[in-house]
Coordinates of N, CA, C and O in Angstrom, one line a residue:
M1 N 23.8 19.1 6.3 CA 23.7 18.0 5.4 C 24.4 16.8 6.1 O 25.5 16.9 6.5
S2 N 23.7 15.7 6.2 CA 24.2 14.5 6.8 C 25.1 13.7 5.8 O 24.8 13.6 4.7
L3 N 26.3 13.3 6.3 CA 27.2 12.5 5.5 C 26.9 11.0 5.6 O 27.5 10.3 4.8
V4 N 26.0 10.6 6.5 CA 25.7 9.2 6.6 C 24.9 8.8 5.4 O 24.0 9.5 5.0
I5 N 25.2 7.6 4.9 CA 24.4 7.0 3.8 C 23.6 5.9 4.3 O 24.1 5.0 5.0
Q6 N 22.3 5.9 4.0 CA 21.4 4.8 4.4 C 20.7 4.3 3.1 O 20.2 5.1 2.3
E7 N 20.7 3.1 2.9 CA 20.0 2.4 1.8 C 19.1 1.4 2.3 O 19.5 0.5 3.1
H8 N 17.8 1.5 1.9 CA 16.9 0.5 2.4 C 16.8 -0.6 1.3 O 16.8 -0.3 0.1
A9 N 16.8 -1.8 1.7 CA 16.8 -3.0 0.8 C 15.8 -4.0 1.4 O 15.5 -4.0 2.5
R10 N 15.4 -4.9 0.5 CA 14.6 -6.0 0.9 C 15.4 -7.2 0.7 O 16.0 -7.5 -0.3
A11 N 15.4 -8.0 1.8 CA 16.1 -9.3 1.7 C 15.1 -10.4 2.0 O 14.0 -10.2 2.4
R12 N 15.5 -11.6 1.7 CA 14.7 -12.8 2.0 C 15.4 -13.6 3.1 O 16.5 -13.9 2.9
L13 N 14.6 -13.8 4.2 CA 15.2 -14.5 5.3 C 15.0 -16.0 4.9 O 13.8 -16.5 4.7
I14 N 16.1 -16.7 4.8 CA 16.0 -18.1 4.5 C 15.8 -19.0 5.7 O 16.6 -18.8 6.7
T15 N 14.8 -19.8 5.8 CA 14.5 -20.6 6.9 C 14.3 -22.1 6.5 O 14.4 -22.4 5.3
D16 N 13.9 -22.9 7.4 CA 13.6 -24.3 7.1 C 12.3 -24.5 6.4 O 12.0 -25.5 5.9
G17 N 11.5 -23.4 6.5 CA 10.2 -23.5 5.8 C 10.2 -23.5 4.3 O 11.3 -23.4 3.7
P18 N 9.1 -23.7 3.7 CA 9.1 -23.9 2.2 C 9.4 -22.6 1.5 O 9.9 -22.6 0.4
D19 N 9.1 -21.4 2.0 CA 9.2 -20.2 1.3 C 10.1 -19.2 2.2 O 9.8 -19.0 3.4
P20 N 11.0 -18.5 1.5 CA 11.7 -17.4 2.2 C 10.8 -16.3 2.6 O 9.8 -16.0 1.9
R21 N 11.1 -15.6 3.7 CA 10.2 -14.5 4.2 C 10.9 -13.2 3.9 O 12.0 -13.0 4.3
P22 N 10.2 -12.3 3.2 CA 10.8 -11.0 2.9 C 10.9 -10.2 4.1 O 10.0 -10.1 5.0
V23 N 12.1 -9.5 4.3 CA 12.3 -8.6 5.5 C 13.0 -7.3 5.0 O 13.8 -7.4 4.1
P24 N 12.6 -6.2 5.6 CA 13.3 -4.9 5.3 C 14.6 -4.9 6.0 O 14.7 -5.3 7.2
V25 N 15.6 -4.4 5.3 CA 17.0 -4.3 5.9 C 17.5 -2.9 5.6 O 17.2 -2.3 4.5
E26 N 18.2 -2.3 6.5 CA 18.8 -1.0 6.3 C 20.3 -1.2 6.2 O 20.9 -1.8 7.1
L27 N 20.9 -0.7 5.2 CA 22.4 -0.6 5.0 C 22.8 0.8 5.4 O 22.2 1.7 5.0
R28 N 23.9 0.9 6.2 CA 24.3 2.2 6.7 C 25.8 2.3 6.6 O 26.5 1.4 6.9
Y29 N 26.2 3.5 6.1 CA 27.6 3.9 6.1 C 27.8 5.2 6.7 O 27.1 6.2 6.4
D30 N 28.7 5.3 7.7 CA 29.1 6.5 8.4 C 30.5 6.8 8.1 O 31.4 6.0 8.4
P31 N 30.8 8.0 7.6 CA 32.2 8.4 7.3 C 33.1 8.4 8.5 O 34.3 8.4 8.3
E32 N 32.5 8.4 9.7 CA 33.3 8.3 10.9 C 33.9 6.9 11.0 O 34.9 6.7 11.8
Q33 N 33.3 5.9 10.4 CA 33.8 4.6 10.3 C 33.9 4.2 8.9 O 33.1 3.4 8.3
P34 N 34.9 4.7 8.2 CA 34.9 4.6 6.7 C 35.1 3.2 6.1 O 34.8 3.1 4.9
Q35 N 35.5 2.3 6.8 CA 35.7 0.9 6.3 C 34.6 0.0 6.7 O 34.7 -1.2 6.5
T36 N 33.5 0.5 7.3 CA 32.5 -0.4 7.9 C 31.1 -0.2 7.3 O 30.7 1.0 7.0
V37 N 30.4 -1.2 7.1 CA 29.0 -1.2 6.7 C 28.2 -1.7 7.9 O 28.6 -2.7 8.6
H38 N 27.1 -1.1 8.2 CA 26.2 -1.6 9.2 C 24.9 -2.1 8.5 O 24.4 -1.5 7.6
V39 N 24.5 -3.3 8.9 CA 23.3 -3.9 8.4 C 22.3 -4.1 9.6 O 22.6 -4.8 10.6
R40 N 21.2 -3.3 9.5 CA 20.2 -3.4 10.6 C 19.1 -4.2 10.1 O 18.5 -4.0 9.1
L41 N 18.8 -5.3 10.9 CA 17.7 -6.2 10.7 C 16.4 -5.8 11.4 O 16.5 -5.1 12.4
P42 N 15.3 -6.4 11.1 CA 14.1 -6.1 11.8 C 14.3 -6.5 13.3 O 15.0 -7.5 13.6
G43 N 13.7 -5.8 14.2 CA 13.9 -6.1 15.6 C 15.1 -5.3 16.2 O 15.3 -5.5 17.4
G44 N 15.8 -4.6 15.4 CA 16.9 -3.8 15.9 C 18.3 -4.4 15.9 O 19.2 -3.8 16.3
A45 N 18.4 -5.7 15.5 CA 19.7 -6.3 15.4 C 20.6 -5.6 14.4 O 20.2 -5.3 13.3
D46 N 21.8 -5.2 14.9 CA 22.7 -4.4 14.0 C 24.0 -5.2 13.9 O 24.6 -5.5 14.9
W47 N 24.4 -5.5 12.6 CA 25.7 -6.1 12.4 C 26.6 -5.1 11.7 O 26.2 -4.4 10.8
A48 N 27.9 -5.1 12.0 CA 28.9 -4.3 11.4 C 30.0 -5.1 10.9 O 30.5 -6.0 11.6
F49 N 30.4 -4.9 9.7 CA 31.6 -5.6 9.1 C 32.2 -4.8 8.0 O 31.6 -3.7 7.6
G50 N 33.3 -5.2 7.5 CA 34.0 -4.4 6.5 C 33.4 -4.3 5.2 O 32.8 -5.2 4.7
L51 N 33.4 -3.1 4.6 CA 32.9 -2.8 3.3 C 33.6 -3.7 2.3 O 33.0 -4.2 1.3
D52 N 34.9 -4.0 2.5 CA 35.7 -4.9 1.6 C 35.1 -6.3 1.6 O 35.1 -6.9 0.6
L53 N 34.6 -6.7 2.7 CA 34.0 -8.1 2.8 C 32.8 -8.1 1.9 O 32.6 -9.1 1.1
L54 N 31.9 -7.1 1.9 CA 30.7 -7.0 1.1 C 31.1 -7.0 -0.4 O 30.6 -7.7 -1.2
E55 N 32.1 -6.2 -0.7 CA 32.6 -6.0 -2.1 C 33.1 -7.4 -2.6 O 32.8 -7.8 -3.7
R56 N 33.9 -8.1 -1.8 CA 34.5 -9.3 -2.2 C 33.4 -10.4 -2.4 O 33.4 -11.2 -3.3
G57 N 32.4 -10.4 -1.4 CA 31.4 -11.3 -1.5 C 30.5 -11.3 -2.7 O 29.8 -12.2 -3.1
L58 N 30.4 -10.1 -3.4 CA 29.7 -10.0 -4.6 C 30.3 -10.8 -5.7 O 29.6 -11.2 -6.7
R59 N 31.6 -11.1 -5.6 CA 32.4 -11.8 -6.7 C 32.7 -13.2 -6.4 O 32.7 -14.1 -7.3
S60 N 32.9 -13.5 -5.1 CA 33.3 -14.9 -4.7 C 33.1 -15.0 -3.2 O 33.0 -14.0 -2.5
P61 N 33.0 -16.3 -2.7 CA 32.8 -16.4 -1.2 C 33.8 -15.7 -0.4 O 35.0 -15.8 -0.7
A62 N 33.3 -15.1 0.7 CA 34.2 -14.3 1.6 C 33.7 -14.5 3.0 O 32.5 -14.5 3.2
T63 N 34.7 -14.7 3.9 CA 34.3 -14.9 5.3 C 35.3 -14.1 6.2 O 36.5 -14.0 5.9
R64 N 34.7 -13.5 7.2 CA 35.5 -12.9 8.3 C 34.7 -13.0 9.6 O 33.5 -12.6 9.6
D65 N 35.3 -13.5 10.6 CA 34.7 -13.7 11.9 C 33.4 -14.4 11.7 O 33.3 -15.5 11.3
D66 N 32.3 -13.8 12.2 CA 30.9 -14.4 12.2 C 30.1 -14.1 11.0 O 28.9 -14.3 11.0
V67 N 30.7 -13.6 9.9 CA 30.0 -13.2 8.7 C 30.5 -13.9 7.5 O 31.7 -13.9 7.3
R68 N 29.6 -14.5 6.7 CA 30.0 -15.2 5.5 C 29.1 -14.6 4.4 O 27.9 -14.5 4.6
I69 N 29.7 -14.3 3.3 CA 29.0 -13.7 2.1 C 29.4 -14.5 0.9 O 30.6 -14.7 0.7
W70 N 28.4 -14.8 0.0 CA 28.8 -15.4 -1.3 C 27.7 -15.0 -2.3 O 26.6 -14.8 -2.0
P71 N 28.2 -15.0 -3.6 CA 27.2 -14.8 -4.7 C 26.3 -16.0 -4.8 O 26.7 -17.1 -4.6
C72 N 25.1 -15.7 -5.3 CA 24.1 -16.7 -5.5 C 23.5 -16.5 -6.9 O 22.7 -15.6 -7.1
G73 N 24.1 -17.2 -7.9 CA 23.7 -16.9 -9.3 C 24.3 -15.6 -9.7 O 25.2 -15.1 -9.2
R74 N 23.7 -15.0 -10.8 CA 24.2 -13.8 -11.4 C 23.7 -12.5 -10.7 O 24.3 -11.5 -10.9
A75 N 22.6 -12.6 -10.0 CA 21.9 -11.4 -9.6 C 21.6 -11.3 -8.1 O 20.9 -10.4 -7.6
Q76 N 22.1 -12.3 -7.3 CA 21.8 -12.3 -5.9 C 23.1 -12.6 -5.1 O 24.1 -13.1 -5.5
L77 N 22.9 -12.3 -3.8 CA 24.0 -12.5 -2.8 C 23.4 -13.1 -1.5 O 22.3 -12.7 -1.1
V78 N 24.1 -13.9 -0.9 CA 23.7 -14.5 0.4 C 24.6 -14.0 1.5 O 25.9 -14.0 1.3
V79 N 24.0 -13.6 2.6 CA 24.8 -13.1 3.8 C 24.4 -14.0 4.9 O 23.2 -14.1 5.3
E80 N 25.4 -14.6 5.6 CA 25.1 -15.5 6.7 C 25.7 -14.9 7.9 O 26.9 -14.6 7.9
L81 N 24.9 -14.7 8.9 CA 25.4 -14.0 10.2 C 25.3 -15.0 11.3 O 24.2 -15.5 11.6
H82 N 26.4 -15.3 12.0 CA 26.4 -16.2 13.1 C 26.5 -15.4 14.4 O 27.2 -14.5 14.5
S83 N 25.7 -15.9 15.4 CA 25.7 -15.3 16.7 C 25.5 -16.4 17.7 O 25.1 -17.5 17.3
P84 N 25.7 -16.2 19.0 CA 25.4 -17.2 20.0 C 24.0 -17.7 20.0 O 23.7 -18.8 20.4
D85 N 23.1 -16.8 19.5 CA 21.6 -17.2 19.4 C 21.3 -18.0 18.2 O 20.2 -18.5 18.1
G86 N 22.2 -18.1 17.3 CA 21.9 -18.9 16.1 C 22.5 -18.3 14.8 O 23.4 -17.5 14.9
V87 N 21.9 -18.6 13.7 CA 22.4 -18.2 12.4 C 21.2 -17.5 11.6 O 20.1 -18.1 11.6
A88 N 21.5 -16.4 11.0 CA 20.5 -15.8 10.1 C 21.1 -15.8 8.7 O 22.2 -15.4 8.5
V89 N 20.3 -16.3 7.8 CA 20.7 -16.3 6.4 C 19.8 -15.5 5.6 O 18.6 -15.7 5.6
L90 N 20.4 -14.5 4.9 CA 19.6 -13.5 4.2 C 20.1 -13.5 2.7 O 21.3 -13.6 2.4
Q91 N 19.1 -13.5 1.8 CA 19.4 -13.4 0.4 C 19.0 -12.0 -0.2 O 17.8 -11.6 0.0
F92 N 19.9 -11.4 -0.8 CA 19.7 -10.0 -1.4 C 19.7 -10.0 -2.9 O 20.5 -10.8 -3.5
D93 N 19.0 -9.1 -3.5 CA 19.3 -8.8 -4.9 C 20.6 -8.0 -4.9 O 20.8 -7.2 -4.0
N94 N 21.4 -8.1 -5.9 CA 22.6 -7.4 -6.0 C 22.5 -5.9 -6.2 O 23.3 -5.1 -5.7
A95 N 21.4 -5.5 -7.0 CA 21.3 -4.1 -7.4 C 21.3 -3.1 -6.2 O 22.1 -2.1 -6.3
P96 N 20.6 -3.3 -5.1 CA 20.7 -2.3 -4.0 C 22.0 -2.3 -3.3 O 22.5 -1.3 -2.9
L97 N 22.7 -3.5 -3.3 CA 24.0 -3.5 -2.7 C 25.0 -2.8 -3.5 O 25.9 -2.1 -3.0
I98 N 25.0 -3.0 -4.8 CA 25.9 -2.3 -5.7 C 25.7 -0.8 -5.7 O 26.6 0.0 -5.6
R99 N 24.4 -0.4 -5.6 CA 24.1 1.0 -5.5 C 24.7 1.6 -4.2 O 25.3 2.7 -4.2
F100 N 24.5 0.9 -3.1 CA 25.0 1.3 -1.8 C 26.5 1.4 -1.9 O 27.1 2.4 -1.4
L101 N 27.2 0.4 -2.4 CA 28.7 0.5 -2.5 C 29.2 1.6 -3.4 O 30.2 2.2 -3.1
S102 N 28.4 1.8 -4.4 CA 28.8 3.0 -5.3 C 28.7 4.3 -4.6 O 29.6 5.1 -4.7
R103 N 27.6 4.5 -3.8 CA 27.4 5.7 -3.0 C 28.5 5.8 -2.0 O 29.0 6.9 -1.7
T104 N 28.9 4.8 -1.3 CA 29.9 4.9 -0.2 C 31.3 5.1 -0.9 O 32.1 5.9 -0.3
G105 N 31.6 4.6 -2.0 CA 32.8 4.8 -2.7 C 33.0 6.3 -3.1 O 34.0 6.9 -3.0
A106 N 31.9 6.8 -3.6 CA 31.9 8.3 -4.0 C 32.1 9.2 -2.8 O 32.8 10.1 -2.9
K107 N 31.4 8.8 -1.7 CA 31.5 9.6 -0.5 C 33.0 9.5 0.0 O 33.6 10.6 0.4
A108 N 33.6 8.4 0.1 CA 34.9 8.2 0.5 C 35.9 8.9 -0.3 O 36.9 9.6 0.2
A109 N 35.7 8.9 -1.6 CA 36.6 9.6 -2.6 C 36.6 11.1 -2.3 O 37.6 11.8 -2.4
K110 N 35.4 11.7 -2.0 CA 35.3 13.1 -1.7 C 36.0 13.5 -0.4 O 36.5 14.6 -0.3
R111 N 36.0 12.6 0.5 CA 36.6 12.9 1.8 C 38.1 12.8 1.8 O 38.8 13.4 2.6
R112 N 38.7 11.9 0.9 CA 40.1 11.6 0.9 C 40.9 12.7 0.2 O 40.5 13.1 -0.9
P113 N 42.0 13.2 0.7 CA 42.8 14.1 -0.1 C 43.4 13.3 -1.3 O 43.6 12.1 -1.2
A114 N 43.7 14.0 -2.4 CA 44.1 13.4 -3.6 C 45.3 12.5 -3.4 O 45.4 11.5 -4.1
A115 N 46.3 12.9 -2.6 CA 47.5 12.2 -2.5 C 47.5 11.1 -1.4 O 48.4 10.4 -1.1
A116 N 46.4 11.0 -0.6 CA 46.3 10.1 0.5 C 46.1 8.6 0.0 O 45.4 8.4 -1.0
P117 N 46.8 7.7 0.6 CA 46.7 6.3 0.2 C 45.3 5.7 0.7 O 44.7 6.3 1.6
T118 N 44.9 4.7 0.0 CA 43.6 4.0 0.4 C 43.9 3.3 1.7 O 44.9 2.5 1.8
A119 N 43.0 3.4 2.7 CA 43.1 2.7 3.9 C 42.7 1.2 3.8 O 41.9 0.8 2.9
T120 N 43.3 0.3 4.6 CA 42.9 -1.1 4.6 C 41.7 -1.3 5.5 O 41.7 -0.7 6.6
A121 N 40.7 -2.0 5.0 CA 39.5 -2.2 5.7 C 39.7 -3.2 6.8 O 40.5 -4.2 6.7
T122 N 39.0 -3.1 7.9 CA 39.0 -4.0 9.0 C 37.5 -4.3 9.3 O 36.6 -3.5 9.1
A123 N 37.3 -5.5 9.8 CA 35.9 -5.9 10.1 C 35.7 -5.9 11.6 O 36.5 -6.2 12.4
T124 N 34.5 -5.4 12.0 CA 34.1 -5.4 13.4 C 32.6 -5.9 13.4 O 31.9 -5.8 12.5
R125 N 32.2 -6.4 14.5 CA 30.9 -6.8 14.8 C 30.3 -6.0 15.9 O 30.9 -5.9 17.0
A126 N 29.2 -5.4 15.7 CA 28.6 -4.6 16.8 C 27.8 -5.5 17.7 O 27.4 -6.5 17.4

């Protein structure tokens, strides 16, 4: 049984054009990197950053390194990814992100001994 959690979500790629373009996105959590979420975009681009950043971004604007996340209304979230090649702005519905975070939290709780303190999350970019 694989301990890796993968959640497929649909995001809208925000561009200068009149309509956002829907794109499939994969959210991935690996217990070997317990504080990290991986976001795989079409074309194979993979971004890694702290789960805590995603959690905070659901409630209020949060930034770490090349990743900015903020709520957009009551039911959506915007993720802005900066790279030397440019900026990608994605808009997500909250429901798949909350479901993903719930699954990762349950998995982390099963792996942690009862008396172990919670680890502090750190952000990395792949």
